[in-house]
GROMACS .gro file of N, CA and C in nm:
model
  522
    1MET      N    1  11.444  -3.881   3.017
    1MET     CA    2  11.312  -3.826   3.034
    1MET      C    3  11.259  -3.875   3.168
    2GLU      N    4  11.211  -3.782   3.247
    2GLU     CA    5  11.154  -3.816   3.377
    2GLU      C    6  11.004  -3.840   3.362
    3ASN      N    7  10.957  -3.951   3.415
    3ASN     CA    8  10.813  -3.976   3.420
    3ASN      C    9  10.757  -3.910   3.544
    4ILE      N   10  10.637  -3.865   3.537
    4ILE     CA   11  10.572  -3.795   3.647
    4ILE      C   12  10.473  -3.890   3.713
    5ASN      N   13  10.472  -3.891   3.845
    5ASN     CA   14  10.370  -3.966   3.917
    5ASN      C   15  10.326  -3.886   4.038
    6SER      N   16  10.222  -3.926   4.100
    6SER     CA   17  10.162  -3.848   4.209
    6SER      C   18  10.247  -3.845   4.335
    7THR      N   19  10.348  -3.932   4.346
    7THR     CA   20  10.431  -3.932   4.466
    7THR      C   21  10.562  -3.859   4.448
    8SER      N   22  10.583  -3.799   4.333
    8SER     CA   23  10.708  -3.730   4.306
    8SER      C   24  10.724  -3.610   4.399
    9THR      N   25  10.846  -3.589   4.449
    9THR     CA   26  10.872  -3.477   4.539
    9THR      C   27  10.968  -3.377   4.479
   10SER      N   28  11.021  -3.401   4.362
   10SER     CA   29  11.112  -3.307   4.299
   10SER      C   30  11.041  -3.178   4.264
   11ALA      N   31  11.108  -3.065   4.286
   11ALA     CA   32  11.047  -2.935   4.252
   11ALA      C   33  11.019  -2.927   4.103
   12ASP      N   34  11.106  -2.987   4.019
   12ASP     CA   35  11.082  -2.985   3.876
   12ASP      C   36  10.959  -3.066   3.838
   13ALA      N   37  10.930  -3.168   3.916
   13ALA     CA   38  10.819  -3.256   3.883
   13ALA      C   39  10.688  -3.209   3.945
   14GLU      N   40  10.693  -3.102   4.026
   14GLU     CA   41  10.571  -3.054   4.088
   14GLU      C   42  10.479  -2.999   3.980
   15TYR      N   43  10.369  -3.065   3.962
   15TYR     CA   44  10.276  -3.025   3.857
   15TYR      C   45  10.134  -3.046   3.908
   16HIS      N   46  10.052  -2.948   3.884
   16HIS     CA   47   9.910  -2.957   3.919
   16HIS      C   48   9.833  -2.959   3.787
   17PRO      N   49   9.747  -3.058   3.765
   17PRO     CA   50   9.671  -3.062   3.640
   17PRO      C   51   9.597  -2.931   3.616
   18VAL      N   52   9.601  -2.885   3.493
   18VAL     CA   53   9.532  -2.763   3.454
   18VAL      C   54   9.398  -2.806   3.394
   19ILE      N   55   9.290  -2.761   3.458
   19ILE     CA   56   9.155  -2.800   3.416
   19ILE      C   57   9.075  -2.673   3.392
   20TYR      N   58   9.007  -2.668   3.279
   20TYR     CA   59   8.919  -2.555   3.251
   20TYR      C   60   8.802  -2.603   3.167
   21SER      N   61   8.698  -2.521   3.162
   21SER     CA   62   8.580  -2.554   3.084
   21SER      C   63   8.549  -2.440   2.988
   22ILE      N   64   8.499  -2.478   2.871
   22ILE     CA   65   8.454  -2.379   2.774
   22ILE      C   66   8.307  -2.404   2.745
   23ASP      N   67   8.234  -2.297   2.716
   23ASP     CA   68   8.092  -2.312   2.687
   23ASP      C   69   8.071  -2.340   2.538
   24SER      N   70   7.946  -2.341   2.494
   24SER     CA   71   7.914  -2.374   2.356
   24SER      C   72   7.968  -2.272   2.256
   25ASP      N   73   8.003  -2.152   2.304
   25ASP     CA   74   8.064  -2.050   2.218
   25ASP      C   75   8.216  -2.048   2.231
   26ASN      N   76   8.271  -2.149   2.297
   26ASN     CA   77   8.415  -2.163   2.321
   26ASN      C   78   8.472  -2.054   2.411
   27LEU      N   79   8.386  -1.997   2.498
   27LEU     CA   80   8.432  -1.902   2.598
   27LEU      C   81   8.475  -1.978   2.722
   28ILE      N   82   8.585  -1.936   2.782
   28ILE     CA   83   8.633  -2.000   2.905
   28ILE      C   84   8.540  -1.959   3.018
   29VAL      N   85   8.478  -2.057   3.083
   29VAL     CA   86   8.382  -2.027   3.190
   29VAL      C   87   8.432  -2.067   3.327
   30GLU      N   88   8.538  -2.148   3.332
   30GLU     CA   89   8.586  -2.194   3.462
   30GLU      C   90   8.729  -2.243   3.447
   31VAL      N   91   8.812  -2.210   3.546
   31VAL     CA   92   8.950  -2.263   3.552
   31VAL      C   93   8.977  -2.311   3.694
   32ASN      N   94   9.067  -2.409   3.707
   32ASN     CA   95   9.102  -2.457   3.841
   32ASN      C   96   9.230  -2.388   3.890
   33THR      N   97   9.270  -2.418   4.013
   33THR     CA   98   9.390  -2.356   4.069
   33THR      C   99   9.517  -2.404   3.998
   34GLY      N  100   9.512  -2.517   3.931
   34GLY     CA  101   9.627  -2.564   3.853
   34GLY      C  102   9.665  -2.465   3.743
   35TRP      N  103   9.565  -2.395   3.690
   35TRP     CA  104   9.590  -2.293   3.587
   35TRP      C  105   9.679  -2.184   3.646
   36ASP      N  106   9.643  -2.132   3.763
   36ASP     CA  107   9.723  -2.027   3.828
   36ASP      C  108   9.864  -2.075   3.858
   37HIS      N  109   9.876  -2.199   3.906
   37HIS     CA  110  10.008  -2.254   3.938
   37HIS      C  111  10.095  -2.260   3.812
   38PHE      N  112  10.036  -2.307   3.702
   38PHE     CA  113  10.109  -2.316   3.576
   38PHE      C  114  10.150  -2.177   3.527
   39LEU      N  115  10.060  -2.080   3.538
   39LEU     CA  116  10.092  -1.945   3.494
   39LEU      C  117  10.205  -1.884   3.577
   40LEU      N  118  10.205  -1.909   3.707
   40LEU     CA  119  10.312  -1.858   3.792
   40LEU      C  120  10.447  -1.917   3.752
   41GLN      N  121  10.449  -2.045   3.721
   41GLN     CA  122  10.573  -2.110   3.678
   41GLN      C  123  10.624  -2.054   3.547
   42ASN      N  124  10.534  -1.999   3.466
   42ASN     CA  125  10.570  -1.947   3.334
   42ASN      C  126  10.564  -1.794   3.328
   43ASN      N  127  10.562  -1.728   3.445
   43ASN     CA  128  10.564  -1.582   3.454
   43ASN      C  129  10.455  -1.516   3.372
   44ASP      N  130  10.333  -1.564   3.388
   44ASP     CA  131  10.221  -1.511   3.312
   44ASP      C  132  10.115  -1.457   3.409
   45ALA      N  133  10.011  -1.398   3.354
   45ALA     CA  134   9.905  -1.335   3.434
   45ALA      C  135   9.820  -1.440   3.505
   46ASP      N  136   9.738  -1.393   3.600
   46ASP     CA  137   9.653  -1.487   3.673
   46ASP      C  138   9.529  -1.523   3.591
   47SER      N  139   9.460  -1.627   3.635
   47SER     CA  140   9.349  -1.684   3.559
   47SER      C  141   9.228  -1.592   3.548
   48THR      N  142   9.213  -1.494   3.637
   48THR     CA  143   9.095  -1.408   3.629
   48THR      C  144   9.091  -1.331   3.498
   49ALA      N  145   9.205  -1.315   3.433
   49ALA     CA  146   9.210  -1.243   3.306
   49ALA      C  147   9.160  -1.328   3.189
   50VAL      N  148   9.140  -1.459   3.208
   50VAL     CA  149   9.101  -1.544   3.097
   50VAL      C  150   8.953  -1.584   3.101
   51VAL      N  151   8.894  -1.587   3.219
   51VAL     CA  152   8.753  -1.628   3.230
   51VAL      C  153   8.666  -1.526   3.155
   52GLY      N  154   8.578  -1.580   3.069
   52GLY     CA  155   8.491  -1.495   2.989
   52GLY      C  156   8.547  -1.466   2.850
   53ARG      N  157   8.671  -1.503   2.826
   53ARG     CA  158   8.731  -1.482   2.694
   53ARG      C  159   8.726  -1.610   2.613
   54SER      N  160   8.735  -1.596   2.482
   54SER     CA  161   8.735  -1.712   2.393
   54SER      C  162   8.867  -1.786   2.407
   55ILE      N  163   8.858  -1.918   2.410
   55ILE     CA  164   8.979  -1.999   2.411
   55ILE      C  165   9.063  -1.971   2.287
   56LEU      N  166   8.999  -1.932   2.179
   56LEU     CA  167   9.070  -1.904   2.054
   56LEU      C  168   9.160  -1.782   2.064
   57ASP      N  169   9.133  -1.694   2.162
   57ASP     CA  170   9.222  -1.579   2.185
   57ASP      C  171   9.361  -1.623   2.227
   58PHE      N  172   9.374  -1.744   2.276
   58PHE     CA  173   9.500  -1.794   2.330
   58PHE      C  174   9.565  -1.898   2.239
   59ILE      N  175   9.513  -1.910   2.117
   59ILE     CA  176   9.566  -2.005   2.020
   59ILE      C  177   9.616  -1.925   1.901
   60SER      N  178   9.740  -1.950   1.862
   60SER     CA  179   9.801  -1.878   1.749
   60SER      C  180   9.799  -1.962   1.624
   61GLY      N  181   9.776  -1.897   1.511
   61GLY     CA  182   9.781  -1.962   1.381
   61GLY      C  183   9.646  -2.010   1.333
   62LYS      N  184   9.615  -1.979   1.207
   62LYS     CA  185   9.485  -2.019   1.150
   62LYS      C  186   9.465  -2.169   1.150
   63VAL      N  187   9.568  -2.243   1.108
   63VAL     CA  188   9.557  -2.388   1.100
   63VAL      C  189   9.534  -2.446   1.240
   64THR      N  190   9.605  -2.394   1.338
   64THR     CA  191   9.590  -2.444   1.475
   64THR      C  192   9.450  -2.412   1.529
   65LYS      N  193   9.400  -2.292   1.504
   65LYS     CA  194   9.264  -2.257   1.549
   65LYS      C  195   9.162  -2.349   1.485
   66GLN      N  196   9.177  -2.376   1.354
   66GLN     CA  197   9.084  -2.465   1.285
   66GLN      C  198   9.090  -2.606   1.345
   67PHE      N  199   9.210  -2.652   1.376
   67PHE     CA  200   9.226  -2.784   1.437
   67PHE      C  201   9.148  -2.792   1.568
   68TRP      N  202   9.165  -2.691   1.655
   68TRP     CA  203   9.099  -2.696   1.786
   68TRP      C  204   8.949  -2.678   1.777
   69ILE      N  205   8.902  -2.595   1.687
   69ILE     CA  206   8.757  -2.582   1.667
   69ILE      C  207   8.700  -2.718   1.628
   70LYS      N  208   8.768  -2.787   1.537
   70LYS     CA  209   8.724  -2.920   1.494
   70LYS      C  210   8.723  -3.017   1.611
   71GLN      N  211   8.828  -3.014   1.696
   71GLN     CA  212   8.834  -3.103   1.812
   71GLN      C  213   8.719  -3.076   1.909
   72PHE      N  214   8.693  -2.948   1.938
   72PHE     CA  215   8.584  -2.913   2.031
   72PHE      C  216   8.450  -2.961   1.975
   73ASN      N  217   8.429  -2.943   1.844
   73ASN     CA  218   8.304  -2.988   1.783
   73ASN      C  219   8.292  -3.140   1.785
   74LEU      N  220   8.403  -3.211   1.763
   74LEU     CA  221   8.400  -3.357   1.769
   74LEU      C  222   8.366  -3.406   1.910
   75VAL      N  223   8.419  -3.339   2.011
   75VAL     CA  224   8.387  -3.377   2.150
   75VAL      C  225   8.239  -3.354   2.176
   76ARG      N  226   8.185  -3.247   2.122
   76ARG     CA  227   8.042  -3.219   2.142
   76ARG      C  228   7.955  -3.323   2.071
   77GLU      N  229   8.008  -3.387   1.967
   77GLU     CA  230   7.936  -3.494   1.898
   77GLU      C  231   7.958  -3.630   1.964
   78ARG      N  232   8.082  -3.659   2.002
   78ARG     CA  233   8.120  -3.794   2.048
   78ARG      C  234   8.130  -3.809   2.199
   79GLY      N  235   8.146  -3.698   2.271
   79GLY     CA  236   8.152  -3.706   2.416
   79GLY      C  237   8.289  -3.695   2.478
   80THR      N  238   8.393  -3.751   2.412
   80THR     CA  239   8.528  -3.746   2.469
   80THR      C  240   8.634  -3.744   2.358
   81ALA      N  241   8.753  -3.703   2.398
   81ALA     CA  242   8.871  -3.712   2.312
   81ALA      C  243   8.994  -3.703   2.401
   82SER      N  244   9.105  -3.753   2.351
   82SER     CA  245   9.232  -3.745   2.423
   82SER      C  246   9.342  -3.715   2.320
   83ILE      N  247   9.425  -3.615   2.350
   83ILE     CA  248   9.528  -3.573   2.256
   83ILE      C  249   9.659  -3.556   2.332
   84GLU      N  250   9.765  -3.620   2.283
   84GLU     CA  251   9.897  -3.599   2.342
   84GLU      C  252   9.967  -3.488   2.266
   85TYR      N  253  10.041  -3.406   2.340
   85TYR     CA  254  10.106  -3.290   2.280
   85TYR      C  255  10.226  -3.250   2.364
   86ARG      N  256  10.301  -3.152   2.316
   86ARG     CA  257  10.414  -3.096   2.390
   86ARG      C  258  10.379  -2.954   2.432
   87CYS      N  259  10.421  -2.919   2.550
   87CYS     CA  260  10.404  -2.783   2.603
   87CYS      C  261  10.536  -2.746   2.672
   88ASP      N  262  10.631  -2.701   2.592
   88ASP     CA  263  10.765  -2.677   2.643
   88ASP      C  264  10.778  -2.541   2.708
   89ALA      N  265  10.870  -2.533   2.801
   89ALA     CA  266  10.917  -2.408   2.859
   89ALA      C  267  11.057  -2.386   2.803
   90PRO      N  268  11.115  -2.267   2.818
   90PRO     CA  269  11.249  -2.245   2.762
   90PRO      C  270  11.352  -2.349   2.807
   91ASP      N  271  11.344  -2.394   2.932
   91ASP     CA  272  11.443  -2.488   2.982
   91ASP      C  273  11.392  -2.631   2.999
   92LEU      N  274  11.269  -2.658   2.958
   92LEU     CA  275  11.210  -2.792   2.973
   92LEU      C  276  11.135  -2.835   2.848
   93LYS      N  277  11.145  -2.965   2.819
   93LYS     CA  278  11.053  -3.027   2.724
   93LYS      C  279  10.948  -3.095   2.809
   94ARG      N  280  10.819  -3.073   2.778
   94ARG     CA  281  10.712  -3.134   2.856
   94ARG      C  282  10.618  -3.209   2.762
   95TRP      N  283  10.596  -3.337   2.793
   95TRP     CA  284  10.500  -3.419   2.720
   95TRP      C  285  10.371  -3.420   2.802
   96MET      N  286  10.262  -3.388   2.736
   96MET     CA  287  10.134  -3.368   2.803
   96MET      C  288  10.026  -3.452   2.736
   97ARG      N  289   9.916  -3.469   2.809
   97ARG     CA  290   9.795  -3.529   2.754
   97ARG      C  291   9.679  -3.437   2.789
   98MET      N  292   9.596  -3.410   2.689
   98MET     CA  293   9.474  -3.332   2.708
   98MET      C  294   9.356  -3.427   2.694
   99ASN      N  295   9.275  -3.433   2.799
   99ASN     CA  296   9.151  -3.511   2.795
   99ASN      C  297   9.036  -3.414   2.788
  100LEU      N  298   8.951  -3.432   2.691
  100LEU     CA  299   8.835  -3.346   2.671
  100LEU      C  300   8.709  -3.431   2.691
  101ARG      N  301   8.613  -3.375   2.764
  101ARG     CA  302   8.487  -3.448   2.780
  101ARG      C  303   8.372  -3.350   2.782
  102LEU      N  304   8.261  -3.398   2.729
  102LEU     CA  305   8.140  -3.317   2.719
  102LEU      C  306   8.069  -3.312   2.853
  103LEU      N  307   8.032  -3.191   2.895
  103LEU     CA  308   7.952  -3.170   3.016
  103LEU      C  309   7.813  -3.122   2.975
  104ASP      N  310   7.733  -3.083   3.073
  104ASP     CA  311   7.600  -3.030   3.044
  104ASP      C  312   7.608  -2.904   2.959
  105ASP      N  313   7.501  -2.874   2.889
  105ASP     CA  314   7.486  -2.750   2.812
  105ASP      C  315   7.597  -2.731   2.707
  106ASN      N  316   7.646  -2.840   2.650
  106ASN     CA  317   7.749  -2.834   2.546
  106ASN      C  318   7.882  -2.776   2.593
  107ARG      N  319   7.904  -2.772   2.725
  107ARG     CA  320   8.033  -2.728   2.776
  107ARG      C  321   8.133  -2.842   2.759
  108VAL      N  322   8.258  -2.806   2.738
  108VAL     CA  323   8.365  -2.904   2.727
  108VAL      C  324   8.463  -2.879   2.840
  109GLN      N  325   8.490  -2.986   2.917
  109GLN     CA  326   8.592  -2.976   3.022
  109GLN      C  327   8.722  -3.028   2.964
  110ILE      N  328   8.829  -2.950   2.985
  110ILE     CA  329   8.960  -2.982   2.930
  110ILE      C  330   9.056  -3.001   3.047
  111THR      N  331   9.114  -3.120   3.056
  111THR     CA  332   9.210  -3.152   3.161
  111THR      C  333   9.345  -3.179   3.097
  112ASN      N  334   9.446  -3.106   3.142
  112ASN     CA  335   9.581  -3.121   3.090
  112ASN      C  336   9.668  -3.184   3.197
  113GLU      N  337   9.731  -3.296   3.164
  113GLU     CA  338   9.817  -3.363   3.261
  113GLU      C  339   9.957  -3.378   3.204
  114LEU      N  340  10.055  -3.364   3.292
  114LEU     CA  341  10.194  -3.380   3.255
  114LEU      C  342  10.229  -3.528   3.258
  115LEU      N  343  10.282  -3.580   3.147
  115LEU     CA  344  10.321  -3.720   3.138
  115LEU      C  345  10.468  -3.740   3.171
  116ALA      N  346  10.552  -3.650   3.119
  116ALA     CA  347  10.697  -3.660   3.138
  116ALA      C  348  10.760  -3.527   3.106
  117TYR      N  349  10.883  -3.510   3.151
  117TYR     CA  350  10.957  -3.389   3.119
  117TYR      C  351  11.104  -3.421   3.105
  118GLU      N  352  11.177  -3.330   3.040
  118GLU     CA  353  11.320  -3.346   3.021
  118GLU      C  354  11.382  -3.207   3.020
  119LYS      N  355  11.489  -3.189   3.095
  119LYS     CA  356  11.558  -3.060   3.097
  119LYS      C  357  11.634  -3.042   2.966
  120ARG      N  358  11.632  -2.920   2.916
  120ARG     CA  359  11.709  -2.886   2.796
  120ARG      C  360  11.854  -2.857   2.836
  121THR      N  361  11.944  -2.880   2.743
  121THR     CA  362  12.084  -2.846   2.770
  121THR      C  363  12.107  -2.696   2.763
  122ARG      N  364  12.023  -2.627   2.687
  122ARG     CA  365  12.027  -2.480   2.682
  122ARG      C  366  11.886  -2.429   2.658
  123PRO      N  367  11.853  -2.312   2.713
  123PRO     CA  368  11.717  -2.260   2.694
  123PRO      C  369  11.689  -2.225   2.548
  124ILE      N  370  11.564  -2.243   2.510
  124ILE     CA  371  11.518  -2.205   2.376
  124ILE      C  372  11.396  -2.116   2.394
  125HIS      N  373  11.396  -2.004   2.324
  125HIS     CA  374  11.286  -1.908   2.333
  125HIS      C  375  11.221  -1.894   2.196
  126PHE      N  376  11.089  -1.886   2.198
  126PHE     CA  377  11.012  -1.867   2.075
  126PHE      C  378  10.942  -1.732   2.082
  127LEU      N  379  10.958  -1.652   1.978
  127LEU     CA  380  10.892  -1.523   1.969
  127LEU      C  381  10.792  -1.530   1.854
  128PRO      N  382  10.665  -1.501   1.883
  128PRO     CA  383  10.565  -1.506   1.775
  128PRO      C  384  10.592  -1.397   1.671
  129ALA      N  385  10.586  -1.436   1.546
  129ALA     CA  386  10.599  -1.342   1.435
  129ALA      C  387  10.461  -1.314   1.379
  130SER      N  388  10.434  -1.191   1.345
  130SER     CA  389  10.302  -1.157   1.292
  130SER      C  390  10.286  -1.206   1.148
  131GLN      N  391  10.397  -1.221   1.076
  131GLN     CA  392  10.394  -1.272   0.939
  131GLN      C  393  10.511  -1.366   0.918
  132ARG      N  394  10.495  -1.454   0.824
  132ARG     CA  395  10.603  -1.548   0.790
  132ARG      C  396  10.700  -1.478   0.697
  133GLY      N  397  10.828  -1.481   0.734
  133GLY     CA  398  10.934  -1.426   0.651
  133GLY      C  399  11.042  -1.530   0.630
  134ARG      N  400  11.152  -1.492   0.564
  134ARG     CA  401  11.259  -1.588   0.535
  134ARG      C  402  11.323  -1.643   0.662
  135GLN      N  403  11.329  -1.564   0.768
  135GLN     CA  404  11.393  -1.607   0.892
  135GLN      C  405  11.291  -1.664   0.993
  136THR      N  406  11.166  -1.678   0.950
  136THR     CA  407  11.060  -1.725   1.038
  136THR      C  408  11.037  -1.875   1.017
  137ALA      N  409  11.035  -1.948   1.126
  137ALA     CA  410  11.006  -2.092   1.119
  137ALA      C  411  10.859  -2.114   1.152
  138ILE      N  412  10.806  -2.227   1.108
  138ILE     CA  413  10.673  -2.269   1.150
  138ILE      C  414  10.692  -2.362   1.269
  139ARG      N  415  10.622  -2.336   1.377
  139ARG     CA  416  10.630  -2.421   1.496
  139ARG      C  417  10.502  -2.502   1.506
  140CYS      N  418  10.515  -2.634   1.515
  140CYS     CA  419  10.397  -2.720   1.528
  140CYS      C  420  10.336  -2.699   1.666
  141SER      N  421  10.208  -2.672   1.669
  141SER     CA  422  10.138  -2.646   1.794
  141SER      C  423  10.115  -2.772   1.877
  142LEU      N  424  10.140  -2.889   1.821
  142LEU     CA  425  10.120  -3.013   1.895
  142LEU      C  426  10.251  -3.079   1.939
  143CYS      N  427  10.353  -3.079   1.854
  143CYS     CA  428  10.477  -3.148   1.890
  143CYS      C  429  10.595  -3.053   1.913
  144ASN      N  430  10.577  -2.925   1.883
  144ASN     CA  431  10.679  -2.820   1.900
  144ASN      C  432  10.795  -2.829   1.803
  145LYS      N  433  10.790  -2.917   1.704
  145LYS     CA  434  10.894  -2.920   1.602
  145LYS      C  435  10.887  -2.792   1.519
  146LEU      N  436  11.000  -2.757   1.459
  146LEU     CA  437  11.008  -2.639   1.373
  146LEU      C  438  11.029  -2.682   1.229
  147LYS      N  439  10.966  -2.608   1.139
  147LYS     CA  440  10.990  -2.632   0.997
  147LYS      C  441  11.084  -2.522   0.948
  148SER      N  442  11.200  -2.567   0.905
  148SER     CA  443  11.298  -2.477   0.848
  148SER      C  444  11.322  -2.526   0.706
  149THR      N  445  11.299  -2.446   0.609
  149THR     CA  446  11.296  -2.482   0.468
  149THR      C  447  11.191  -2.590   0.447
  150GLU      N  448  11.231  -2.713   0.414
  150GLU     CA  449  11.131  -2.817   0.384
  150GLU      C  450  11.122  -2.927   0.488
  151SER      N  451  11.203  -2.922   0.594
  151SER     CA  452  11.207  -3.031   0.691
  151SER      C  453  11.161  -2.984   0.829
  152TRP      N  454  11.111  -3.079   0.908
  152TRP     CA  455  11.071  -3.052   1.046
  152TRP      C  456  11.180  -3.104   1.139
  153PHE      N  457  11.217  -3.025   1.241
  153PHE     CA  458  11.324  -3.059   1.333
  153PHE      C  459  11.281  -3.030   1.476
  154GLU      N  460  11.342  -3.102   1.571
  154GLU     CA  461  11.333  -3.062   1.712
  154GLU      C  462  11.409  -2.931   1.725
  155PRO      N  463  11.360  -2.834   1.799
  155PRO     CA  464  11.431  -2.707   1.813
  155PRO      C  465  11.575  -2.724   1.862
  156ASP      N  466  11.600  -2.823   1.946
  156ASP     CA  467  11.735  -2.847   1.997
  156ASP      C  468  11.833  -2.887   1.886
  157GLU      N  469  11.781  -2.940   1.775
  157GLU     CA  470  11.867  -2.984   1.665
  157GLU      C  471  11.914  -2.869   1.578
  158LEU      N  472  11.841  -2.757   1.580
  158LEU     CA  473  11.881  -2.642   1.500
  158LEU      C  474  11.983  -2.563   1.580
  159HIS      N  475  12.091  -2.533   1.518
  159HIS     CA  476  12.203  -2.472   1.590
  159HIS      C  477  12.201  -2.321   1.576
  160ASP      N  478  12.097  -2.260   1.627
  160ASP     CA  479  12.088  -2.114   1.629
  160ASP      C  480  12.171  -2.063   1.747
  161GLN      N  481  12.257  -1.967   1.722
  161GLN     CA  482  12.348  -1.919   1.827
  161GLN      C  483  12.274  -1.855   1.944
  162THR      N  484  12.163  -1.790   1.918
  162THR     CA  485  12.094  -1.717   2.025
  162THR      C  486  11.998  -1.803   2.104
  163GLY      N  487  11.953  -1.915   2.048
  163GLY     CA  488  11.853  -1.996   2.114
  163GLY      C  489  11.715  -1.933   2.107
  164THR      N  490  11.699  -1.836   2.018
  164THR     CA  491  11.572  -1.765   2.000
  164THR      C  492  11.526  -1.783   1.856
  165PHE      N  493  11.399  -1.821   1.842
  165PHE     CA  494  11.342  -1.841   1.709
  165PHE      C  495  11.216  -1.757   1.693
  166HIS      N  496  11.204  -1.691   1.579
  166HIS     CA  497  11.081  -1.621   1.543
  166HIS      C  498  10.995  -1.722   1.470
  167VAL      N  499  10.870  -1.739   1.518
  167VAL     CA  500  10.787  -1.847   1.466
  167VAL      C  501  10.645  -1.799   1.436
  168THR      N  502  10.584  -1.868   1.341
  168THR     CA  503  10.439  -1.867   1.324
  168THR      C  504  10.395  -2.008   1.362
  169TYR      N  505  10.266  -2.028   1.383
  169TYR     CA  506  10.218  -2.157   1.434
  169TYR      C  507  10.134  -2.230   1.330
  170GLY      N  508  10.151  -2.362   1.328
  170GLY     CA  509  10.076  -2.449   1.240
  170GLY      C  510  10.079  -2.588   1.299
  171ILE      N  511  10.054  -2.688   1.216
  171ILE     CA  512  10.055  -2.828   1.260
  171ILE      C  513  10.130  -2.908   1.156
  172CYS      N  514  10.228  -2.986   1.202
  172CYS     CA  515  10.310  -3.065   1.110
  172CYS      C  516  10.231  -3.186   1.060
  173PRO      N  517  10.277  -3.251   0.954
  173PRO     CA  518  10.205  -3.368   0.901
  173PRO      C  519  10.197  -3.486   0.998
  174ASP      N  520  10.296  -3.498   1.088
  174ASP     CA  521  10.294  -3.610   1.183
  174ASP      C  522  10.180  -3.597   1.280
   0.00000   0.00000   0.00000
């Protein structure tokens, strides 16, 4: 696992913190240039398409949405929070930290920083499923583990020939 620091020059380690703010209705009101950089690395649209939309539009799964609503409300009560999570790409495992802090007018500023990364031995792709079926795994929105039958596993541990998993989103007990 590679640790990230501000003096790193590796192209894989090039990371710009993603910072955005949401208002009291959880609408995205501001994003920084790190958002655009991250989207470009992940072949996604530019940030102008997200400003003015609810952050919940970008969160999958009822349990995960409830978790984040609770976190945003706790920050509005307590002032700050910090959550470590995984934000993987098909060929990378990424360990991240999200720092949330209360700003004026009940806005919450969310800063995402990369802590470490590790290259995968083979790419893994996740396709969102609209419903849970027998071949659908639950993917934890915080640690990226998959629940197959009754156990939670790292996706790399499941020996799917295609490297593609159909998933719904939730949060594991850990």
